[in-house]
XYZ file of N, CA, C and O in Angstrom:
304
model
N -42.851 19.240 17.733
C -43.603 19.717 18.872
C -42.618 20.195 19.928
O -41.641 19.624 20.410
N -43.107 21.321 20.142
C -41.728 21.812 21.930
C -42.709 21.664 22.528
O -43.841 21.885 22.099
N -42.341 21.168 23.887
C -42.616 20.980 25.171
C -41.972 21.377 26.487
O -40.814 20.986 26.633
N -42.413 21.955 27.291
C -41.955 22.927 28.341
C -42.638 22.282 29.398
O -43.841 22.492 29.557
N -41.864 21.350 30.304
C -42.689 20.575 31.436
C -42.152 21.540 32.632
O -41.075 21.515 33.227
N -43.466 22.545 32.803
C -43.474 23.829 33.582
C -43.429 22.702 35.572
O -44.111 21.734 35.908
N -42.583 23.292 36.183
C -42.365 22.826 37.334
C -42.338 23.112 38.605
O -43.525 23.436 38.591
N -42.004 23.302 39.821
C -41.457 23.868 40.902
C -40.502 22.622 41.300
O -40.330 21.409 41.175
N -40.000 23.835 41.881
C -38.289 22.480 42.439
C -39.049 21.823 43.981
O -38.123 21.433 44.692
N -39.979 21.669 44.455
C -40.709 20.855 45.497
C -41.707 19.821 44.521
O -42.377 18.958 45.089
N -41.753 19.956 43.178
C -42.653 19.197 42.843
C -41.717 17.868 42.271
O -40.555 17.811 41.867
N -43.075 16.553 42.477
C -42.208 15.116 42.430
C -43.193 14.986 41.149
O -44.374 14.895 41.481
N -43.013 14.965 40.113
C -42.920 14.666 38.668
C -42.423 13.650 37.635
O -42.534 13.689 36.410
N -41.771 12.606 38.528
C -41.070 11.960 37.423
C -41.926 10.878 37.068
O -41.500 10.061 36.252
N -43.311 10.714 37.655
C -43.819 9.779 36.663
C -44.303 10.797 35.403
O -44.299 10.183 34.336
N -44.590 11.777 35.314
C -44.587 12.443 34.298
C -43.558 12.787 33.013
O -43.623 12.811 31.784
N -42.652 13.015 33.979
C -40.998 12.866 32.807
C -41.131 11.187 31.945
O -41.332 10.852 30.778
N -40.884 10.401 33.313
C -41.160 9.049 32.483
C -42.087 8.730 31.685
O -41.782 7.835 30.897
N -43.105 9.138 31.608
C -44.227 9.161 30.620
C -43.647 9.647 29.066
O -43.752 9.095 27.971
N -43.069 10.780 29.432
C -42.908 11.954 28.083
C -41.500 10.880 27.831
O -41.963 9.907 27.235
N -40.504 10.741 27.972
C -39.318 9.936 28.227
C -39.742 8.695 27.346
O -39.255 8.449 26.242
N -40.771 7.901 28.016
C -41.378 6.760 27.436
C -42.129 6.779 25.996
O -42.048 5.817 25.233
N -42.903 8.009 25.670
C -43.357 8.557 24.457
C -42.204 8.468 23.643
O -42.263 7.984 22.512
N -41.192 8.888 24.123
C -40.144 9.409 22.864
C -40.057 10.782 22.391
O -39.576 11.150 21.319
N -40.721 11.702 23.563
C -40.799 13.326 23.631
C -39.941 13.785 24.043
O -39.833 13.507 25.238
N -38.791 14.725 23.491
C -38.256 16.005 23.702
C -38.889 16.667 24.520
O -39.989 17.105 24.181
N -38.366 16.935 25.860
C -38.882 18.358 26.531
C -37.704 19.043 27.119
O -36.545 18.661 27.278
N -38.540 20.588 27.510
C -37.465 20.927 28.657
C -38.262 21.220 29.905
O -39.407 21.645 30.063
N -37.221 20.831 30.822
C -38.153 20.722 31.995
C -37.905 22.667 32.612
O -36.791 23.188 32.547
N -38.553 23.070 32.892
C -38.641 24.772 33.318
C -39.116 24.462 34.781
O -39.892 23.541 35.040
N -38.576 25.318 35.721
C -38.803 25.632 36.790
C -39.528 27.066 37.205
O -38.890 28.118 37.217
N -41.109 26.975 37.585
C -41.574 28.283 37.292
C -41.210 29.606 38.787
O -41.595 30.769 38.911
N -40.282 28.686 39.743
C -39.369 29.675 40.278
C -38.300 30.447 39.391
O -38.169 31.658 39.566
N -37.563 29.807 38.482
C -37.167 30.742 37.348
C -37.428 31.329 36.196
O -36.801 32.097 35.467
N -38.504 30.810 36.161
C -38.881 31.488 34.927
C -40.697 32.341 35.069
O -41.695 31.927 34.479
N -40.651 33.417 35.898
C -41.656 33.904 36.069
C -42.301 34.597 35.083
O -43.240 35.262 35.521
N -42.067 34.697 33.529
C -42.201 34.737 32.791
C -43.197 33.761 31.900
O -43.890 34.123 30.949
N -43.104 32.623 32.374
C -43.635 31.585 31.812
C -44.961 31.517 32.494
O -45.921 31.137 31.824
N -45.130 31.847 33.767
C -46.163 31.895 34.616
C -47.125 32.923 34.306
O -48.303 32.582 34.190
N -46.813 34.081 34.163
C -47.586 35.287 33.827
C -48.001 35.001 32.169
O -49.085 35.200 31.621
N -46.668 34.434 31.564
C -47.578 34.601 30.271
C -48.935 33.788 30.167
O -49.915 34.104 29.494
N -48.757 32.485 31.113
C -49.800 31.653 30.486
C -50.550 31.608 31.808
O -50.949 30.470 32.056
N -50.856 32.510 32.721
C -51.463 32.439 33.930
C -51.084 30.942 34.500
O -51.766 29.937 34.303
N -50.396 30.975 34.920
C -50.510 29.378 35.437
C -50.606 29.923 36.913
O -50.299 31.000 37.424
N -51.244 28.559 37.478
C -51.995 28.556 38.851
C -51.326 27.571 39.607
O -50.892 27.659 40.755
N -51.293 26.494 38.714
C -51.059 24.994 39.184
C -49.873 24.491 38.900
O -49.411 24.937 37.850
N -49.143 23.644 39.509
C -47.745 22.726 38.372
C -48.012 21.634 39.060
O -48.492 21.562 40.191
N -47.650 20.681 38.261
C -46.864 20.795 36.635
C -48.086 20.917 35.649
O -49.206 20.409 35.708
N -47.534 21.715 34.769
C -48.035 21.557 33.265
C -46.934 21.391 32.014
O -45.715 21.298 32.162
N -47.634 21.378 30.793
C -47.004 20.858 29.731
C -47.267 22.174 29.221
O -48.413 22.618 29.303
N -46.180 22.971 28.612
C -46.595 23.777 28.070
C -45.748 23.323 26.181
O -44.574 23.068 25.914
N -47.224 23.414 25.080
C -46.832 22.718 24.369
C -47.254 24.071 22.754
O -48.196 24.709 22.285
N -45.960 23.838 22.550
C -45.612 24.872 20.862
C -45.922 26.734 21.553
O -46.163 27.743 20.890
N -45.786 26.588 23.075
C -45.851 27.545 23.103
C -47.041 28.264 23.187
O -47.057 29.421 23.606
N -48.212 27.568 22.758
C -49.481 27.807 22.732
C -50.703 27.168 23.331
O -51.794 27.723 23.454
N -50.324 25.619 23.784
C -51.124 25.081 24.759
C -50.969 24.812 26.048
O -50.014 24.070 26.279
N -51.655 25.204 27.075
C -51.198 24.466 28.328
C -52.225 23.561 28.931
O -53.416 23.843 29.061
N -51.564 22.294 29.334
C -52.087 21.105 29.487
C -51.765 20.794 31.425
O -50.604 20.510 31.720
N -52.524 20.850 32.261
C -52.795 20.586 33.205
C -52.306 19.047 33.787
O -53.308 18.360 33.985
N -50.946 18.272 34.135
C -50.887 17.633 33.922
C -50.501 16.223 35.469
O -50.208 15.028 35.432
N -50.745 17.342 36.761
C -51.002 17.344 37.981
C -52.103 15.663 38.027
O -53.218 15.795 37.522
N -51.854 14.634 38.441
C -53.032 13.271 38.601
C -53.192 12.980 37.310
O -54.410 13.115 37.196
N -52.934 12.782 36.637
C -53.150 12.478 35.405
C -52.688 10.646 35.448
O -51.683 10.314 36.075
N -53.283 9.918 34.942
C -52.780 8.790 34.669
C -52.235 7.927 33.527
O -52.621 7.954 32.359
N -51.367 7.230 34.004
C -50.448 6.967 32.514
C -51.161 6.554 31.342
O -51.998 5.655 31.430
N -50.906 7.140 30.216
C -51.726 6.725 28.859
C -52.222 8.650 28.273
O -52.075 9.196 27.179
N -53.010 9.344 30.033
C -53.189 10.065 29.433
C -52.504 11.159 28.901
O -53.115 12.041 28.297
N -51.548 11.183 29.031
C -50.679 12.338 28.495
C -50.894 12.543 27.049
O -51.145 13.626 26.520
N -50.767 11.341 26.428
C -50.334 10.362 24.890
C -51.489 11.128 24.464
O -51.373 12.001 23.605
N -52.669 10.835 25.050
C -54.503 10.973 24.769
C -54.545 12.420 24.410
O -55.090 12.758 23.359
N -53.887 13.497 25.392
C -53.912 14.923 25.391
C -53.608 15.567 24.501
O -54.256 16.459 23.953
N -52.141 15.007 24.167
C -51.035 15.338 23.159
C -51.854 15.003 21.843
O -52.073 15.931 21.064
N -52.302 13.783 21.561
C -52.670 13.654 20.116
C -54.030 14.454 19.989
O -54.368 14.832 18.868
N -54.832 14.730 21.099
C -56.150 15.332 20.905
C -56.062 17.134 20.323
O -56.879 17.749 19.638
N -54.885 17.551 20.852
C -55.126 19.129 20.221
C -55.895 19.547 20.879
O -56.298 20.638 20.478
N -56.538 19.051 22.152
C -57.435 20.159 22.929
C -56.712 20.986 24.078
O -57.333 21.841 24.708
């Protein structure tokens, strides 16, 4: 699985890293000040998201611990 934990450099995220960290997930963390590319491709509105195989994006802004795990295994 790749994972792209889409970001801004003002955003505080690390219970999210620690989550993915705690899973035992590979990511890279992207900053969507640099990579405006990443933004347009997948319309993003909001950060953080998970952007996952490249093909899903997962909304991941309040989320509470457990659900990441829930998201990831669901495929939705």
């Amino acid at each position: 699985m790749d994972i792209k934990l889409l970001t801004t450099r003002t955003c505080h995220c690390s219970n999210i890293e620690q989550e993915l960290q705690d899973l035992g997930l590979a990511y890279e963390r992207c900053y969507a000040e640099d990579h405006p590319e990443l933004v347009e491709r997948f319309n993003i509105r909001h950060c953080p998201v998970l952007i996952v195989d490249e093909a899903r994006v997962i909304a991941v802004d309040g989320l509470m611990e457990g659900q990441i795990k829930a998201l990831l295994a669901s495929g939705d």
